[in-house]
């Protein structure tokens, strides 16, 4: 099998998973909800494996053929020597191909662009989060509630959310304190503390750094939505170790958790995680009911594993040549 055939197979697999992967993600939802923290790690890793495999198509195509010479003789000899050292398909090369330098440069430029855009998005998110935290700290007051340090802000809406720990941690509104009883409040605080202890903000910020073009890929979009849901379920699971399910469900109902997030518009686009969320009460009440089909989750895991194996198989020879030298 030549490098060109493998590249075509890999490209077809990437397109198929990118387009129809959301069906697998959705079908795997019930099994993922049983182990939400493991599922978040799997799905987050899967996104980056898909991107890595897509970027490795260009280095793979370089092995498919010799291509025209666009460098000086000396530089060309060095490049040919390095490529021959990495290429397991040297005996099956085609007499035509794009220049290797241009092909690899495309992949490197794409990688550099992803990193640059990601850093810009991270900086913007960090600045927005810092500004919102500063504004809320100017309005609110710090209190100790049920052993947790909480920023209480005046607001007529029942709000509960967390900043990253370095930006202030848990925030509650005065309406939340007014509406919830002691046990319900303990459940909400346990939920928010779980976001902090399980470092959900870090995961969310890393994924938020993905460029919009990547986020519009159906697989990536569905995966990001699933990760957000699973983080809330993981926090709910932690809260259920502090209070009973009925109490936690009651708190979510009072905060609007049965319909839409109680997050005001001005707080969107920053690194905060809120306690309310769509479908959470139904998930709490019906958690782990009935049999679960694990086959979609296993199929998705296998797809990600194959992408990771392909990426390693392509990149390892290049890395070895770079570290050991090839001339």
Protein backbone atom coordinates (compact mmCIF):
# COMPACT_ATOMS: atom_id res chain seq x y z
CA UNK A 1 0.00 0.00 0.00
CA UNK A 2 1.50 3.34 -1.05
CA UNK A 3 1.59 6.54 0.94
CA UNK A 4 -0.95 8.07 -1.45
CA UNK A 5 -3.49 5.32 -0.78
CA UNK A 6 -2.97 5.63 2.98
CA UNK A 7 -3.39 9.41 2.72
CA UNK A 8 -6.66 8.99 0.82
CA UNK A 9 -7.94 6.47 3.38
CA UNK A 10 -6.97 8.75 6.27
CA UNK A 11 -8.57 11.78 4.60
CA UNK A 12 -11.78 9.82 3.99
CA UNK A 13 -11.82 8.69 7.61
CA UNK A 14 -11.30 12.24 8.87
CA UNK A 15 -14.10 13.57 6.68
CA UNK A 16 -16.47 10.79 7.69
CA UNK A 17 -15.77 11.19 11.41
CA UNK A 18 -15.90 14.98 11.15
CA UNK A 19 -19.30 14.89 9.43
CA UNK A 20 -21.04 11.92 11.06
CA UNK A 21 -19.17 11.79 14.36
CA UNK A 22 -21.91 13.80 16.14
CA UNK A 23 -24.24 10.81 15.78
CA UNK A 24 -21.69 8.66 17.62
CA UNK A 25 -21.20 11.35 20.28
CA UNK A 26 -24.95 11.59 20.82
CA UNK A 27 -25.42 7.81 20.89
CA UNK A 28 -22.56 7.47 23.38
CA UNK A 29 -24.14 10.05 25.71
CA UNK A 30 -25.79 7.61 28.15
CA UNK A 31 -22.58 5.65 28.70
CA UNK A 32 -20.52 8.84 28.95
CA UNK A 33 -22.86 10.15 31.66
CA UNK A 34 -21.99 7.16 33.82
CA UNK A 35 -18.32 8.21 33.88
CA UNK A 36 -18.39 11.91 33.01
CA UNK A 37 -14.84 12.78 34.04
CA UNK A 38 -13.34 9.97 31.96
CA UNK A 39 -15.60 10.94 29.07
CA UNK A 40 -14.46 14.57 29.20
CA UNK A 41 -10.84 13.44 28.96
CA UNK A 42 -11.64 11.10 26.07
CA UNK A 43 -13.63 13.66 24.09
CA UNK A 44 -11.17 16.49 24.68
CA UNK A 45 -8.26 14.29 23.62
CA UNK A 46 -10.27 13.13 20.61
CA UNK A 47 -10.69 16.67 19.29
CA UNK A 48 -6.94 17.26 19.30
CA UNK A 49 -6.21 13.84 17.82
CA UNK A 50 -8.56 14.65 14.92
CA UNK A 51 -6.76 17.96 14.34
CA UNK A 52 -3.33 16.31 14.65
CA UNK A 53 -4.27 13.59 12.17
CA UNK A 54 -5.56 16.20 9.72
CA UNK A 55 -2.30 18.16 9.97
CA UNK A 56 -0.29 14.96 9.42
CA UNK A 57 -1.82 14.47 5.96
CA UNK A 58 0.73 16.83 4.41
CA UNK A 59 3.82 15.01 5.80
CA UNK A 60 2.23 11.76 4.64
CA UNK A 61 1.73 13.08 1.10
CA UNK A 62 5.41 14.03 0.97
CA UNK A 63 6.20 10.31 1.02
CA UNK A 64 3.97 9.71 -2.02
CA UNK A 65 6.31 11.11 -4.68
CA UNK A 66 9.54 12.87 -5.51
CA UNK A 67 8.18 16.21 -6.74
CA UNK A 68 10.04 18.98 -8.60
CA UNK A 69 13.22 20.58 -7.25
CA UNK A 70 12.75 24.18 -6.12
CA UNK A 71 15.85 24.57 -3.92
CA UNK A 72 19.53 24.77 -4.77
CA UNK A 73 21.35 21.50 -5.48
CA UNK A 74 23.02 21.34 -2.06
CA UNK A 75 19.84 22.17 -0.11
CA UNK A 76 17.84 19.82 -2.31
CA UNK A 77 20.24 16.95 -1.62
CA UNK A 78 19.90 17.49 2.12
CA UNK A 79 16.09 17.54 1.89
CA UNK A 80 16.01 14.41 -0.26
CA UNK A 81 18.36 12.64 2.14
CA UNK A 82 16.16 13.51 5.12
CA UNK A 83 12.95 12.50 3.38
CA UNK A 84 14.43 9.20 2.24
CA UNK A 85 15.50 8.52 5.83
CA UNK A 86 11.95 9.01 7.09
CA UNK A 87 10.05 7.40 4.21
CA UNK A 88 8.93 3.77 4.62
CA UNK A 89 7.47 3.91 1.08
CA UNK A 90 10.55 5.13 -0.78
CA UNK A 91 10.40 2.21 -3.22
CA UNK A 92 6.80 3.00 -4.16
CA UNK A 93 7.05 6.72 -4.84
CA UNK A 94 5.19 8.30 -7.72
CA UNK A 95 7.15 10.29 -10.32
CA UNK A 96 4.91 13.30 -9.73
CA UNK A 97 4.00 15.16 -6.55
CA UNK A 98 3.88 18.71 -5.20
CA UNK A 99 7.22 20.08 -3.98
CA UNK A 100 7.92 18.55 -0.56
CA UNK A 101 8.91 21.91 0.91
CA UNK A 102 5.57 23.48 -0.03
CA UNK A 103 3.58 20.49 1.22
CA UNK A 104 5.25 20.41 4.62
CA UNK A 105 5.19 24.22 4.85
CA UNK A 106 1.40 24.14 4.44
CA UNK A 107 1.07 21.83 7.44
CA UNK A 108 3.51 23.87 9.54
CA UNK A 109 1.77 27.14 8.67
CA UNK A 110 -1.61 25.63 9.57
CA UNK A 111 -0.22 24.48 12.92
CA UNK A 112 1.35 27.88 13.58
CA UNK A 113 -1.95 29.56 12.69
CA UNK A 114 -3.91 27.34 15.08
CA UNK A 115 -1.47 28.06 17.90
CA UNK A 116 -1.45 31.82 17.22
CA UNK A 117 -5.24 32.08 17.05
CA UNK A 118 -5.54 29.92 20.17
CA UNK A 119 -3.20 32.17 22.13
CA UNK A 120 -5.09 35.28 21.03
CA UNK A 121 -8.40 33.73 22.10
CA UNK A 122 -6.90 32.66 25.44
CA UNK A 123 -5.63 36.18 26.12
CA UNK A 124 -9.00 37.70 25.22
CA UNK A 125 -10.86 35.27 27.46
CA UNK A 126 -8.45 35.92 30.32
CA UNK A 127 -8.86 39.69 29.99
CA UNK A 128 -12.66 39.47 29.82
CA UNK A 129 -12.73 37.19 32.86
CA UNK A 130 -10.42 39.48 34.82
CA UNK A 131 -12.54 42.54 33.98
CA UNK A 132 -15.81 40.86 34.97
CA UNK A 133 -14.27 39.57 38.19
CA UNK A 134 -13.04 43.05 39.02
CA UNK A 135 -16.47 44.55 38.34
CA UNK A 136 -18.28 42.00 40.50
CA UNK A 137 -15.81 42.32 43.36
CA UNK A 138 -16.44 46.07 43.32
CA UNK A 139 -20.19 45.44 43.70
CA UNK A 140 -20.22 42.47 46.06
CA UNK A 141 -18.80 41.37 49.37
CA UNK A 142 -16.85 38.30 50.37
CA UNK A 143 -18.50 35.96 52.87
CA UNK A 144 -17.87 32.53 54.32
CA UNK A 145 -20.90 30.31 53.72
CA UNK A 146 -20.94 26.65 54.75
CA UNK A 147 -17.17 26.70 55.03
CA UNK A 148 -16.64 28.16 51.55
CA UNK A 149 -15.42 31.64 50.66
CA UNK A 150 -18.08 33.15 48.41
CA UNK A 151 -18.50 36.49 46.66
CA UNK A 152 -22.09 37.66 47.15
CA UNK A 153 -23.32 40.17 44.57
CA UNK A 154 -26.61 42.12 44.61
CA UNK A 155 -28.86 40.73 41.88
CA UNK A 156 -32.57 39.98 41.62
CA UNK A 157 -31.86 36.79 39.65
CA UNK A 158 -30.87 33.48 41.27
CA UNK A 159 -27.26 33.16 40.12
CA UNK A 160 -24.49 30.77 41.10
CA UNK A 161 -21.30 30.40 39.11
CA UNK A 162 -17.55 30.16 39.48
CA UNK A 163 -14.58 32.00 38.13
CA UNK A 164 -11.22 30.22 37.98
CA UNK A 165 -9.82 30.12 41.52
CA UNK A 166 -7.26 32.83 40.75
CA UNK A 167 -10.10 35.15 39.68
CA UNK A 168 -12.30 34.82 42.72
CA UNK A 169 -13.88 31.39 42.77
CA UNK A 170 -17.56 31.02 43.71
CA UNK A 171 -20.08 33.81 43.12
CA UNK A 172 -23.67 33.83 44.41
CA UNK A 173 -26.38 36.44 44.05
CA UNK A 174 -28.40 37.78 46.96
CA UNK A 175 -31.50 36.26 45.33
CA UNK A 176 -29.88 32.81 45.48
CA UNK A 177 -29.33 33.18 49.21
CA UNK A 178 -32.93 34.32 49.60
CA UNK A 179 -34.50 31.51 47.55
CA UNK A 180 -32.55 28.45 48.69
CA UNK A 181 -32.76 26.78 52.06
CA UNK A 182 -29.66 25.65 53.92
CA UNK A 183 -29.47 22.17 52.38
CA UNK A 184 -30.15 23.42 48.86
CA UNK A 185 -27.46 26.04 49.24
CA UNK A 186 -25.02 23.38 50.45
CA UNK A 187 -25.74 21.38 47.29
CA UNK A 188 -25.15 24.37 45.01
CA UNK A 189 -21.90 25.20 46.80
CA UNK A 190 -20.73 21.59 46.51
CA UNK A 191 -21.48 21.74 42.78
CA UNK A 192 -19.47 24.93 42.34
CA UNK A 193 -16.58 23.64 44.45
CA UNK A 194 -16.45 20.57 42.21
CA UNK A 195 -15.94 22.82 39.19
CA UNK A 196 -12.90 24.26 40.93
CA UNK A 197 -11.43 21.04 42.31
CA UNK A 198 -11.88 19.18 39.02
CA UNK A 199 -10.32 22.09 37.09
CA UNK A 200 -13.21 22.43 34.67
CA UNK A 201 -12.23 26.02 33.89
CA UNK A 202 -8.86 24.89 32.54
CA UNK A 203 -10.52 22.37 30.24
CA UNK A 204 -13.07 24.93 29.06
CA UNK A 205 -10.44 27.59 28.39
CA UNK A 206 -8.25 25.22 26.37
CA UNK A 207 -11.22 24.19 24.23
CA UNK A 208 -12.42 27.78 23.95
CA UNK A 209 -9.06 28.58 22.33
CA UNK A 210 -9.98 26.53 19.27
CA UNK A 211 -10.53 28.78 16.22
CA UNK A 212 -14.10 29.30 15.05
CA UNK A 213 -13.36 27.48 11.80
CA UNK A 214 -12.43 24.35 13.78
CA UNK A 215 -15.35 24.74 16.16
CA UNK A 216 -17.77 24.67 13.21
CA UNK A 217 -16.71 21.15 12.25
CA UNK A 218 -19.74 19.02 13.23
CA UNK A 219 -17.66 16.56 15.28
CA UNK A 220 -15.93 19.35 17.20
CA UNK A 221 -19.16 21.29 17.78
CA UNK A 222 -20.99 18.22 19.11
CA UNK A 223 -18.02 17.22 21.25
CA UNK A 224 -17.71 20.66 22.85
CA UNK A 225 -21.41 20.64 23.69
CA UNK A 226 -21.12 17.16 25.19
CA UNK A 227 -18.08 18.15 27.27
CA UNK A 228 -19.93 21.14 28.74
CA UNK A 229 -22.84 18.89 29.70
CA UNK A 230 -20.56 16.22 31.17
CA UNK A 231 -18.73 18.77 33.31
CA UNK A 232 -22.04 19.79 34.85
CA UNK A 233 -22.96 16.15 35.44
CA UNK A 234 -19.57 15.53 37.09
CA UNK A 235 -20.16 18.52 39.38
CA UNK A 236 -23.66 17.25 40.16
CA UNK A 237 -22.24 13.84 41.06
CA UNK A 238 -19.89 15.53 43.51
CA UNK A 239 -22.77 17.55 44.96
CA UNK A 240 -24.83 14.38 45.44
CA UNK A 241 -22.15 13.16 47.84
CA UNK A 242 -22.98 16.18 50.03
CA UNK A 243 -26.78 16.35 49.71
CA UNK A 244 -29.51 14.01 48.50
CA UNK A 245 -30.76 14.04 44.91
CA UNK A 246 -34.14 15.57 45.75
CA UNK A 247 -32.51 18.52 47.50
CA UNK A 248 -30.13 19.17 44.60
CA UNK A 249 -32.95 18.89 42.05
CA UNK A 250 -35.04 21.31 44.11
CA UNK A 251 -32.19 23.82 44.12
CA UNK A 252 -31.78 23.55 40.34
CA UNK A 253 -35.52 23.97 39.84
CA UNK A 254 -35.57 27.15 41.91
CA UNK A 255 -32.62 28.49 39.90
CA UNK A 256 -34.16 27.67 36.55
CA UNK A 257 -32.05 24.56 35.99
CA UNK A 258 -34.93 22.74 34.32
CA UNK A 259 -35.04 25.06 31.31
CA UNK A 260 -32.17 27.35 30.34
CA UNK A 261 -29.00 28.56 32.06
CA UNK A 262 -29.50 31.47 34.45
CA UNK A 263 -26.45 33.21 33.03
CA UNK A 264 -26.99 36.84 32.05
CA UNK A 265 -25.87 37.94 28.59
CA UNK A 266 -23.06 40.16 29.82
CA UNK A 267 -21.38 37.14 31.40
CA UNK A 268 -21.10 35.13 28.19
CA UNK A 269 -17.72 34.65 26.54
CA UNK A 270 -15.72 34.62 29.77
CA UNK A 271 -14.29 31.79 31.86
CA UNK A 272 -17.18 31.15 34.23
CA UNK A 273 -19.20 28.01 34.90
CA UNK A 274 -22.74 28.29 36.22
CA UNK A 275 -24.86 26.00 38.31
CA UNK A 276 -28.02 26.00 36.19
CA UNK A 277 -28.27 24.05 32.96
CA UNK A 278 -30.65 22.46 30.48
CA UNK A 279 -31.88 18.96 31.25
CA UNK A 280 -30.03 18.68 34.54
CA UNK A 281 -33.04 17.77 36.68
CA UNK A 282 -34.06 15.02 34.28
CA UNK A 283 -30.50 13.69 34.37
CA UNK A 284 -30.44 13.74 38.18
CA UNK A 285 -33.75 11.94 38.56
CA UNK A 286 -33.16 9.38 35.83
CA UNK A 287 -29.42 8.86 36.24
CA UNK A 288 -28.23 5.35 35.30
CA UNK A 289 -31.79 4.09 34.78
CA UNK A 290 -32.04 0.95 32.65
CA UNK A 291 -29.39 -0.73 30.54
CA UNK A 292 -26.74 1.28 28.74
CA UNK A 293 -25.40 0.51 25.28
CA UNK A 294 -21.63 0.97 25.44
CA UNK A 295 -20.99 0.17 21.77
CA UNK A 296 -21.18 3.78 20.48
CA UNK A 297 -18.68 4.90 23.14
CA UNK A 298 -16.36 2.02 22.26
CA UNK A 299 -16.66 2.80 18.55
CA UNK A 300 -15.83 6.47 19.15
CA UNK A 301 -12.89 5.50 21.36
CA UNK A 302 -11.61 3.18 18.63
CA UNK A 303 -11.88 5.96 16.03
CA UNK A 304 -9.87 8.33 18.20
CA UNK A 305 -7.30 5.60 18.92
CA UNK A 306 -6.86 4.93 15.19
CA UNK A 307 -6.36 8.64 14.52
CA UNK A 308 -3.77 8.78 17.30
CA UNK A 309 -1.97 5.73 15.92
CA UNK A 310 -1.92 7.25 12.42
CA UNK A 311 -0.54 10.52 13.74
CA UNK A 312 2.21 8.76 15.70
CA UNK A 313 3.12 6.52 12.76
CA UNK A 314 3.52 9.54 10.48
CA UNK A 315 5.26 11.91 12.88
CA UNK A 316 7.65 9.48 14.60
CA UNK A 317 9.99 9.00 11.57
CA UNK A 318 10.21 12.78 11.11
CA UNK A 319 11.01 13.27 14.79
CA UNK A 320 13.66 10.54 14.72
CA UNK A 321 15.29 12.07 11.65
CA UNK A 322 15.26 15.49 13.29
CA UNK A 323 16.84 14.21 16.52
CA UNK A 324 19.34 11.75 15.03
CA UNK A 325 20.25 13.53 11.82
CA UNK A 326 19.87 12.09 8.33
CA UNK A 327 22.91 13.16 6.35
